């Protein structure tokens, strides 16, 4: 008993010391909390029309006849700069004179971002064309890694981060919130007039994709509106071992949540339609009463391309027609999916030595191999769904043109260039020259795409001018 009592007293002393350190850190840094509880608040009452819902958003923002779905892959600043180049090309592509909107980028209805790709996705969703004025300086050209390390080394943070009450990702959230996203929340995103934004992370325990929408938060009976955008982006880019998981409290069962009928239908059809069942199960498993917390990590683990949110919607509803109805997309005549893939090649140095690779090299090789294989299958499935949509629309007397535009380093014409870009590291600290080249590559690969040229012809537009590759100083 005495030993047990001492053990309890010891743990309470550590906890008390951590509380004191955290209180000091709060006063010194202005952090909103000490990490004892995640910041997401309970949802008072389920309301299918409340909160940030991309499907409802389409009612308020007319799709027009063209719908563009942009998907930005993971890959740190490499991916963010590559996606920025694609946005730039779309922004400078003019539509036929006298047509509104004036640029092809304004036709973008949805942007799905993963890890590094979630930064330009969220920024454009919040601030629109302002991204071309200040995003490069506010994010791309900053040494974010160094800033996280330096802030961690502040004495009170350095001690507190050794306890369970402050993490490296908490510090990253503060940096992103203060100096990238200007304190914006999902309420801010709801009020913006930009495209629907999907920020994707991965639930650590289940390995399933977790998307920051109110529909996903309904299942855990939580209110998304007050959550900082920085929190979602930090979760999406929380690379395991480099950054700590970002946590949410599961309030499931407290708000009167009622699943959509097609979710119950899918869950009851395990043998008949296993893929539909699997998609519904991955969404609804959050209702598990034993799952008190969600610990979220890099979205690239579950979907590095950012395309699975759309694919899973088709799967869980059971048909393209239902998915089109949900997204207010029944009367389109052109459906465009643009996949911006900053995928890298395997590390060649592993094969140049007889020594067994170290832990970090092994983990990178295993995760990279899984991501590359999954990317390939995801792109094939996306292409199949678009072709199926085109066939079904034609048979129903509502013909629709579909376009799948792949922007990838793999499409560079020279082996030397492919190797160079694929070996730019996955980090949040790249040189200005690397940033310039990545932006150029995204822009040029977009403009060189035959499918993009076909789209320009179909809309009667005028593509952006090509630019020279940045010269090394």
PDB file of C-alpha atoms in Angstrom, residues 202-441:
ATOM      1  CA  UNK A 202      -5.224   9.992 -40.969  1.00  0.00           C
ATOM      2  CA  UNK A 203      -6.682   8.431 -37.814  1.00  0.00           C
ATOM      3  CA  UNK A 204      -3.611   6.819 -36.255  1.00  0.00           C
ATOM      4  CA  UNK A 205      -5.318   3.806 -34.665  1.00  0.00           C
ATOM      5  CA  UNK A 206      -7.473   2.759 -37.625  1.00  0.00           C
ATOM      6  CA  UNK A 207      -5.381   4.067 -40.527  1.00  0.00           C
ATOM      7  CA  UNK A 208      -8.533   5.584 -42.055  1.00  0.00           C
ATOM      8  CA  UNK A 209      -8.776   8.958 -43.776  1.00  0.00           C
ATOM      9  CA  UNK A 210     -10.252  11.732 -41.607  1.00  0.00           C
ATOM     10  CA  UNK A 211     -11.561  14.837 -43.388  1.00  0.00           C
ATOM     11  CA  UNK A 212     -12.267  18.128 -41.636  1.00  0.00           C
ATOM     12  CA  UNK A 213     -15.909  18.740 -42.558  1.00  0.00           C
ATOM     13  CA  UNK A 214     -18.929  19.085 -40.285  1.00  0.00           C
ATOM     14  CA  UNK A 215     -20.279  15.846 -41.734  1.00  0.00           C
ATOM     15  CA  UNK A 216     -17.255  14.012 -40.307  1.00  0.00           C
ATOM     16  CA  UNK A 217     -17.502  15.982 -37.042  1.00  0.00           C
ATOM     17  CA  UNK A 218     -21.206  15.092 -36.702  1.00  0.00           C
ATOM     18  CA  UNK A 219     -20.210  11.485 -36.091  1.00  0.00           C
ATOM     19  CA  UNK A 220     -18.055  12.505 -33.122  1.00  0.00           C
ATOM     20  CA  UNK A 221     -20.679  15.097 -32.009  1.00  0.00           C
ATOM     21  CA  UNK A 222     -18.227  17.975 -32.249  1.00  0.00           C
ATOM     22  CA  UNK A 223     -18.646  21.530 -33.559  1.00  0.00           C
ATOM     23  CA  UNK A 224     -16.110  22.252 -36.304  1.00  0.00           C
ATOM     24  CA  UNK A 225     -16.881  25.967 -36.710  1.00  0.00           C
ATOM     25  CA  UNK A 226     -14.609  27.331 -33.955  1.00  0.00           C
ATOM     26  CA  UNK A 227     -11.677  25.035 -34.780  1.00  0.00           C
ATOM     27  CA  UNK A 228      -8.648  26.913 -36.172  1.00  0.00           C
ATOM     28  CA  UNK A 229      -7.732  26.074 -39.759  1.00  0.00           C
ATOM     29  CA  UNK A 230      -4.164  25.777 -38.466  1.00  0.00           C
ATOM     30  CA  UNK A 231      -5.215  22.826 -36.281  1.00  0.00           C
ATOM     31  CA  UNK A 232      -6.557  20.896 -39.282  1.00  0.00           C
ATOM     32  CA  UNK A 233      -3.516  21.668 -41.445  1.00  0.00           C
ATOM     33  CA  UNK A 234      -1.162  20.677 -38.622  1.00  0.00           C
ATOM     34  CA  UNK A 235      -2.977  17.339 -38.329  1.00  0.00           C
ATOM     35  CA  UNK A 236      -2.834  16.792 -42.086  1.00  0.00           C
ATOM     36  CA  UNK A 237       0.939  17.414 -42.116  1.00  0.00           C
ATOM     37  CA  UNK A 238       1.909  15.709 -38.829  1.00  0.00           C
ATOM     38  CA  UNK A 239       4.580  13.399 -40.241  1.00  0.00           C
ATOM     39  CA  UNK A 240       5.098  10.552 -37.740  1.00  0.00           C
ATOM     40  CA  UNK A 241       8.315  10.787 -35.700  1.00  0.00           C
ATOM     41  CA  UNK A 242       8.999  14.340 -36.932  1.00  0.00           C
ATOM     42  CA  UNK A 243       5.800  15.868 -35.532  1.00  0.00           C
ATOM     43  CA  UNK A 244       3.498  14.527 -32.844  1.00  0.00           C
ATOM     44  CA  UNK A 245      -0.118  13.479 -33.538  1.00  0.00           C
ATOM     45  CA  UNK A 246      -2.844  16.120 -33.288  1.00  0.00           C
ATOM     46  CA  UNK A 247      -5.703  14.980 -31.062  1.00  0.00           C
ATOM     47  CA  UNK A 248      -9.494  15.397 -31.014  1.00  0.00           C
ATOM     48  CA  UNK A 249     -11.949  14.436 -28.280  1.00  0.00           C
ATOM     49  CA  UNK A 250     -14.658  12.013 -29.380  1.00  0.00           C
ATOM     50  CA  UNK A 251     -18.035  13.223 -28.055  1.00  0.00           C
ATOM     51  CA  UNK A 252     -19.998  10.589 -30.013  1.00  0.00           C
ATOM     52  CA  UNK A 253     -23.469   9.768 -28.719  1.00  0.00           C
ATOM     53  CA  UNK A 254     -24.151  13.149 -27.101  1.00  0.00           C
ATOM     54  CA  UNK A 255     -25.783  15.228 -29.858  1.00  0.00           C
ATOM     55  CA  UNK A 256     -28.578  13.086 -31.313  1.00  0.00           C
ATOM     56  CA  UNK A 257     -26.701  12.342 -34.515  1.00  0.00           C
ATOM     57  CA  UNK A 258     -28.834  10.561 -37.145  1.00  0.00           C
ATOM     58  CA  UNK A 259     -26.890   8.933 -40.036  1.00  0.00           C
ATOM     59  CA  UNK A 260     -28.079   9.496 -43.582  1.00  0.00           C
ATOM     60  CA  UNK A 261     -30.245   6.569 -44.795  1.00  0.00           C
ATOM     61  CA  UNK A 262     -27.668   5.510 -47.355  1.00  0.00           C
ATOM     62  CA  UNK A 263     -25.095   5.029 -44.587  1.00  0.00           C
ATOM     63  CA  UNK A 264     -27.350   2.548 -42.812  1.00  0.00           C
ATOM     64  CA  UNK A 265     -28.059   0.899 -46.162  1.00  0.00           C
ATOM     65  CA  UNK A 266     -24.324   0.530 -46.842  1.00  0.00           C
ATOM     66  CA  UNK A 267     -23.606  -0.879 -43.375  1.00  0.00           C
ATOM     67  CA  UNK A 268     -26.301  -3.510 -43.901  1.00  0.00           C
ATOM     68  CA  UNK A 269     -24.853  -4.674 -47.215  1.00  0.00           C
ATOM     69  CA  UNK A 270     -21.536  -6.185 -46.166  1.00  0.00           C
ATOM     70  CA  UNK A 271     -21.687  -9.205 -48.467  1.00  0.00           C
ATOM     71  CA  UNK A 272     -23.606  -7.703 -51.364  1.00  0.00           C
ATOM     72  CA  UNK A 273     -21.464  -4.580 -51.826  1.00  0.00           C
ATOM     73  CA  UNK A 274     -18.286  -4.926 -49.755  1.00  0.00           C
ATOM     74  CA  UNK A 275     -16.634  -1.754 -51.080  1.00  0.00           C
ATOM     75  CA  UNK A 276     -19.679   0.326 -50.184  1.00  0.00           C
ATOM     76  CA  UNK A 277     -19.754  -1.309 -46.745  1.00  0.00           C
ATOM     77  CA  UNK A 278     -16.031  -0.639 -46.256  1.00  0.00           C
ATOM     78  CA  UNK A 279     -16.403   3.055 -47.128  1.00  0.00           C
ATOM     79  CA  UNK A 280     -19.348   3.450 -44.741  1.00  0.00           C
ATOM     80  CA  UNK A 281     -17.595   1.515 -41.965  1.00  0.00           C
ATOM     81  CA  UNK A 282     -14.489   3.707 -42.172  1.00  0.00           C
ATOM     82  CA  UNK A 283     -16.721   6.758 -41.732  1.00  0.00           C
ATOM     83  CA  UNK A 284     -18.948   5.416 -38.978  1.00  0.00           C
ATOM     84  CA  UNK A 285     -16.347   3.589 -36.859  1.00  0.00           C
ATOM     85  CA  UNK A 286     -15.832   6.876 -35.016  1.00  0.00           C
ATOM     86  CA  UNK A 287     -19.100   6.184 -33.139  1.00  0.00           C
ATOM     87  CA  UNK A 288     -17.300   3.498 -31.111  1.00  0.00           C
ATOM     88  CA  UNK A 289     -17.912   4.412 -27.466  1.00  0.00           C
ATOM     89  CA  UNK A 290     -14.489   3.041 -26.488  1.00  0.00           C
ATOM     90  CA  UNK A 291     -12.748   5.411 -28.891  1.00  0.00           C
ATOM     91  CA  UNK A 292     -12.530   8.397 -26.551  1.00  0.00           C
ATOM     92  CA  UNK A 293      -9.901  10.289 -28.556  1.00  0.00           C
ATOM     93  CA  UNK A 294      -8.743  10.519 -32.137  1.00  0.00           C
ATOM     94  CA  UNK A 295      -5.032  10.961 -32.716  1.00  0.00           C
ATOM     95  CA  UNK A 296      -4.463  12.316 -36.207  1.00  0.00           C
ATOM     96  CA  UNK A 297      -1.305  12.145 -38.303  1.00  0.00           C
ATOM     97  CA  UNK A 298      -0.168  12.896 -41.861  1.00  0.00           C
ATOM     98  CA  UNK A 299      -2.987  12.469 -44.382  1.00  0.00           C
ATOM     99  CA  UNK A 300      -0.580  10.930 -46.886  1.00  0.00           C
ATOM    100  CA  UNK A 301      -0.665   7.662 -44.950  1.00  0.00           C
ATOM    101  CA  UNK A 302      -4.291   7.029 -45.955  1.00  0.00           C
ATOM    102  CA  UNK A 303      -4.466   8.983 -49.242  1.00  0.00           C
ATOM    103  CA  UNK A 304      -1.421  10.866 -50.496  1.00  0.00           C
ATOM    104  CA  UNK A 305      -3.202  12.218 -53.592  1.00  0.00           C
ATOM    105  CA  UNK A 306      -6.254  13.767 -51.934  1.00  0.00           C
ATOM    106  CA  UNK A 307      -8.580  11.975 -54.377  1.00  0.00           C
ATOM    107  CA  UNK A 308     -10.150   9.449 -52.011  1.00  0.00           C
ATOM    108  CA  UNK A 309     -12.655  11.889 -50.496  1.00  0.00           C
ATOM    109  CA  UNK A 310     -14.493  12.021 -53.836  1.00  0.00           C
ATOM    110  CA  UNK A 311     -14.052   8.316 -54.561  1.00  0.00           C
ATOM    111  CA  UNK A 312     -15.341   7.314 -51.115  1.00  0.00           C
ATOM    112  CA  UNK A 313     -18.375   9.575 -51.545  1.00  0.00           C
ATOM    113  CA  UNK A 314     -19.352   7.628 -54.656  1.00  0.00           C
ATOM    114  CA  UNK A 315     -18.720   4.332 -52.871  1.00  0.00           C
ATOM    115  CA  UNK A 316     -20.645   5.137 -49.692  1.00  0.00           C
ATOM    116  CA  UNK A 317     -23.691   6.603 -51.463  1.00  0.00           C
ATOM    117  CA  UNK A 318     -23.782   3.554 -53.726  1.00  0.00           C
ATOM    118  CA  UNK A 319     -23.970   5.358 -57.080  1.00  0.00           C
ATOM    119  CA  UNK A 320     -22.617   8.235 -59.134  1.00  0.00           C
ATOM    120  CA  UNK A 321     -26.145   9.609 -59.443  1.00  0.00           C
ATOM    121  CA  UNK A 322     -26.573   9.885 -55.657  1.00  0.00           C
ATOM    122  CA  UNK A 323     -23.128  11.431 -55.263  1.00  0.00           C
ATOM    123  CA  UNK A 324     -23.903  13.958 -58.028  1.00  0.00           C
ATOM    124  CA  UNK A 325     -27.188  14.845 -56.315  1.00  0.00           C
ATOM    125  CA  UNK A 326     -25.434  15.338 -52.975  1.00  0.00           C
ATOM    126  CA  UNK A 327     -22.844  17.656 -54.526  1.00  0.00           C
ATOM    127  CA  UNK A 328     -25.394  19.551 -56.681  1.00  0.00           C
ATOM    128  CA  UNK A 329     -23.582  18.330 -59.809  1.00  0.00           C
ATOM    129  CA  UNK A 330     -26.408  16.867 -61.902  1.00  0.00           C
ATOM    130  CA  UNK A 331     -26.429  19.542 -64.622  1.00  0.00           C
ATOM    131  CA  UNK A 332     -22.764  19.845 -65.508  1.00  0.00           C
ATOM    132  CA  UNK A 333     -21.494  19.483 -69.047  1.00  0.00           C
ATOM    133  CA  UNK A 334     -17.780  19.296 -68.097  1.00  0.00           C
ATOM    134  CA  UNK A 335     -16.247  17.514 -65.092  1.00  0.00           C
ATOM    135  CA  UNK A 336     -12.523  18.124 -64.572  1.00  0.00           C
ATOM    136  CA  UNK A 337     -10.245  16.384 -62.053  1.00  0.00           C
ATOM    137  CA  UNK A 338      -6.705  17.764 -61.725  1.00  0.00           C
ATOM    138  CA  UNK A 339      -4.328  15.581 -59.714  1.00  0.00           C
ATOM    139  CA  UNK A 340      -1.159  17.414 -58.614  1.00  0.00           C
ATOM    140  CA  UNK A 341       1.232  14.691 -57.545  1.00  0.00           C
ATOM    141  CA  UNK A 342       4.584  15.631 -55.947  1.00  0.00           C
ATOM    142  CA  UNK A 343       5.573  11.972 -55.514  1.00  0.00           C
ATOM    143  CA  UNK A 344       9.261  11.112 -55.126  1.00  0.00           C
ATOM    144  CA  UNK A 345      11.365   8.138 -56.199  1.00  0.00           C
ATOM    145  CA  UNK A 346      12.885   5.558 -53.831  1.00  0.00           C
ATOM    146  CA  UNK A 347      16.190   6.513 -52.201  1.00  0.00           C
ATOM    147  CA  UNK A 348      18.862   5.068 -54.547  1.00  0.00           C
ATOM    148  CA  UNK A 349      21.592   5.080 -51.875  1.00  0.00           C
ATOM    149  CA  UNK A 350      19.956   2.093 -50.143  1.00  0.00           C
ATOM    150  CA  UNK A 351      21.080  -0.157 -53.000  1.00  0.00           C
ATOM    151  CA  UNK A 352      24.670   1.127 -53.058  1.00  0.00           C
ATOM    152  CA  UNK A 353      25.903  -0.483 -49.849  1.00  0.00           C
ATOM    153  CA  UNK A 354      25.967  -3.963 -48.353  1.00  0.00           C
ATOM    154  CA  UNK A 355      25.193  -2.474 -44.921  1.00  0.00           C
ATOM    155  CA  UNK A 356      21.639  -2.966 -43.691  1.00  0.00           C
ATOM    156  CA  UNK A 357      19.668   0.296 -43.979  1.00  0.00           C
ATOM    157  CA  UNK A 358      19.021   2.154 -40.730  1.00  0.00           C
ATOM    158  CA  UNK A 359      15.645   2.600 -39.079  1.00  0.00           C
ATOM    159  CA  UNK A 360      14.839   5.943 -40.731  1.00  0.00           C
ATOM    160  CA  UNK A 361      15.834   4.737 -44.216  1.00  0.00           C
ATOM    161  CA  UNK A 362      13.816   1.547 -43.793  1.00  0.00           C
ATOM    162  CA  UNK A 363      10.696   3.415 -42.614  1.00  0.00           C
ATOM    163  CA  UNK A 364      10.972   5.920 -45.473  1.00  0.00           C
ATOM    164  CA  UNK A 365      11.376   3.141 -48.032  1.00  0.00           C
ATOM    165  CA  UNK A 366       8.437   1.116 -46.692  1.00  0.00           C
ATOM    166  CA  UNK A 367       6.055   4.080 -46.438  1.00  0.00           C
ATOM    167  CA  UNK A 368       7.207   5.510 -49.777  1.00  0.00           C
ATOM    168  CA  UNK A 369       6.672   2.193 -51.567  1.00  0.00           C
ATOM    169  CA  UNK A 370       3.170   1.855 -50.128  1.00  0.00           C
ATOM    170  CA  UNK A 371       2.281   5.431 -51.102  1.00  0.00           C
ATOM    171  CA  UNK A 372       3.522   5.023 -54.696  1.00  0.00           C
ATOM    172  CA  UNK A 373       1.563   1.810 -55.202  1.00  0.00           C
ATOM    173  CA  UNK A 374      -1.582   3.273 -53.626  1.00  0.00           C
ATOM    174  CA  UNK A 375      -1.248   6.426 -55.758  1.00  0.00           C
ATOM    175  CA  UNK A 376      -1.219   4.339 -58.920  1.00  0.00           C
ATOM    176  CA  UNK A 377      -4.367   2.446 -57.951  1.00  0.00           C
ATOM    177  CA  UNK A 378      -6.144   5.646 -56.874  1.00  0.00           C
ATOM    178  CA  UNK A 379      -5.478   7.322 -60.227  1.00  0.00           C
ATOM    179  CA  UNK A 380      -6.751   4.267 -62.112  1.00  0.00           C
ATOM    180  CA  UNK A 381      -9.914   4.209 -60.004  1.00  0.00           C
ATOM    181  CA  UNK A 382     -10.473   7.944 -60.560  1.00  0.00           C
ATOM    182  CA  UNK A 383     -10.161   7.487 -64.315  1.00  0.00           C
ATOM    183  CA  UNK A 384     -12.606   4.555 -64.238  1.00  0.00           C
ATOM    184  CA  UNK A 385     -15.176   6.590 -62.275  1.00  0.00           C
ATOM    185  CA  UNK A 386     -14.934   9.530 -64.689  1.00  0.00           C
ATOM    186  CA  UNK A 387     -15.397   7.243 -67.699  1.00  0.00           C
ATOM    187  CA  UNK A 388     -18.349   5.576 -65.986  1.00  0.00           C
ATOM    188  CA  UNK A 389     -19.910   8.980 -65.227  1.00  0.00           C
ATOM    189  CA  UNK A 390     -19.525   9.949 -68.893  1.00  0.00           C
ATOM    190  CA  UNK A 391     -21.180   6.704 -70.084  1.00  0.00           C
ATOM    191  CA  UNK A 392     -24.081   6.918 -67.620  1.00  0.00           C
ATOM    192  CA  UNK A 393     -24.730  10.593 -68.432  1.00  0.00           C
ATOM    193  CA  UNK A 394     -24.695   9.859 -72.157  1.00  0.00           C
ATOM    194  CA  UNK A 395     -27.109   6.951 -71.739  1.00  0.00           C
ATOM    195  CA  UNK A 396     -29.427   9.213 -69.702  1.00  0.00           C
ATOM    196  CA  UNK A 397     -29.452  11.824 -72.479  1.00  0.00           C
ATOM    197  CA  UNK A 398     -27.279  14.314 -70.538  1.00  0.00           C
ATOM    198  CA  UNK A 399     -23.845  14.046 -72.184  1.00  0.00           C
ATOM    199  CA  UNK A 400     -20.908  15.245 -70.100  1.00  0.00           C
ATOM    200  CA  UNK A 401     -17.236  15.648 -71.004  1.00  0.00           C
ATOM    201  CA  UNK A 402     -14.795  14.384 -68.407  1.00  0.00           C
ATOM    202  CA  UNK A 403     -11.125  15.299 -68.039  1.00  0.00           C
ATOM    203  CA  UNK A 404      -8.447  13.749 -65.813  1.00  0.00           C
ATOM    204  CA  UNK A 405      -5.332  15.937 -65.833  1.00  0.00           C
ATOM    205  CA  UNK A 406      -2.282  14.462 -64.118  1.00  0.00           C
ATOM    206  CA  UNK A 407       0.434  16.931 -63.126  1.00  0.00           C
ATOM    207  CA  UNK A 408       3.385  14.847 -62.010  1.00  0.00           C
ATOM    208  CA  UNK A 409       7.179  14.934 -62.162  1.00  0.00           C
ATOM    209  CA  UNK A 410       6.866  11.652 -64.038  1.00  0.00           C
ATOM    210  CA  UNK A 411       5.588  13.627 -67.045  1.00  0.00           C
ATOM    211  CA  UNK A 412       8.763  15.688 -67.409  1.00  0.00           C
ATOM    212  CA  UNK A 413      10.325  14.789 -70.776  1.00  0.00           C
ATOM    213  CA  UNK A 414      13.950  14.419 -69.609  1.00  0.00           C
ATOM    214  CA  UNK A 415      15.227  11.726 -67.243  1.00  0.00           C
ATOM    215  CA  UNK A 416      17.627  14.233 -65.689  1.00  0.00           C
ATOM    216  CA  UNK A 417      14.779  16.588 -64.742  1.00  0.00           C
ATOM    217  CA  UNK A 418      12.608  13.780 -63.384  1.00  0.00           C
ATOM    218  CA  UNK A 419      15.438  12.632 -61.118  1.00  0.00           C
ATOM    219  CA  UNK A 420      16.169  16.167 -59.950  1.00  0.00           C
ATOM    220  CA  UNK A 421      12.614  17.058 -58.917  1.00  0.00           C
ATOM    221  CA  UNK A 422      11.855  13.658 -57.402  1.00  0.00           C
ATOM    222  CA  UNK A 423      14.906  13.953 -55.158  1.00  0.00           C
ATOM    223  CA  UNK A 424      13.987  17.322 -53.670  1.00  0.00           C
ATOM    224  CA  UNK A 425      13.465  16.373 -50.024  1.00  0.00           C
ATOM    225  CA  UNK A 426      10.155  16.230 -48.194  1.00  0.00           C
ATOM    226  CA  UNK A 427      10.705  19.023 -45.704  1.00  0.00           C
ATOM    227  CA  UNK A 428       9.461  22.476 -44.711  1.00  0.00           C
ATOM    228  CA  UNK A 429      12.775  24.119 -45.555  1.00  0.00           C
ATOM    229  CA  UNK A 430      13.775  24.465 -49.216  1.00  0.00           C
ATOM    230  CA  UNK A 431      16.015  26.999 -50.936  1.00  0.00           C
ATOM    231  CA  UNK A 432      14.534  29.911 -52.887  1.00  0.00           C
ATOM    232  CA  UNK A 433      15.864  28.377 -56.091  1.00  0.00           C
ATOM    233  CA  UNK A 434      14.186  25.034 -55.375  1.00  0.00           C
ATOM    234  CA  UNK A 435      10.905  26.874 -54.701  1.00  0.00           C
ATOM    235  CA  UNK A 436      11.201  28.813 -57.980  1.00  0.00           C
ATOM    236  CA  UNK A 437      11.876  25.629 -59.936  1.00  0.00           C
ATOM    237  CA  UNK A 438       8.991  23.745 -58.324  1.00  0.00           C
ATOM    238  CA  UNK A 439       6.554  26.568 -59.126  1.00  0.00           C
ATOM    239  CA  UNK A 440       7.877  26.612 -62.692  1.00  0.00           C
ATOM    240  CA  UNK A 441       7.528  22.807 -62.980  1.00  0.00           C
TER     241      UNK A 441
END
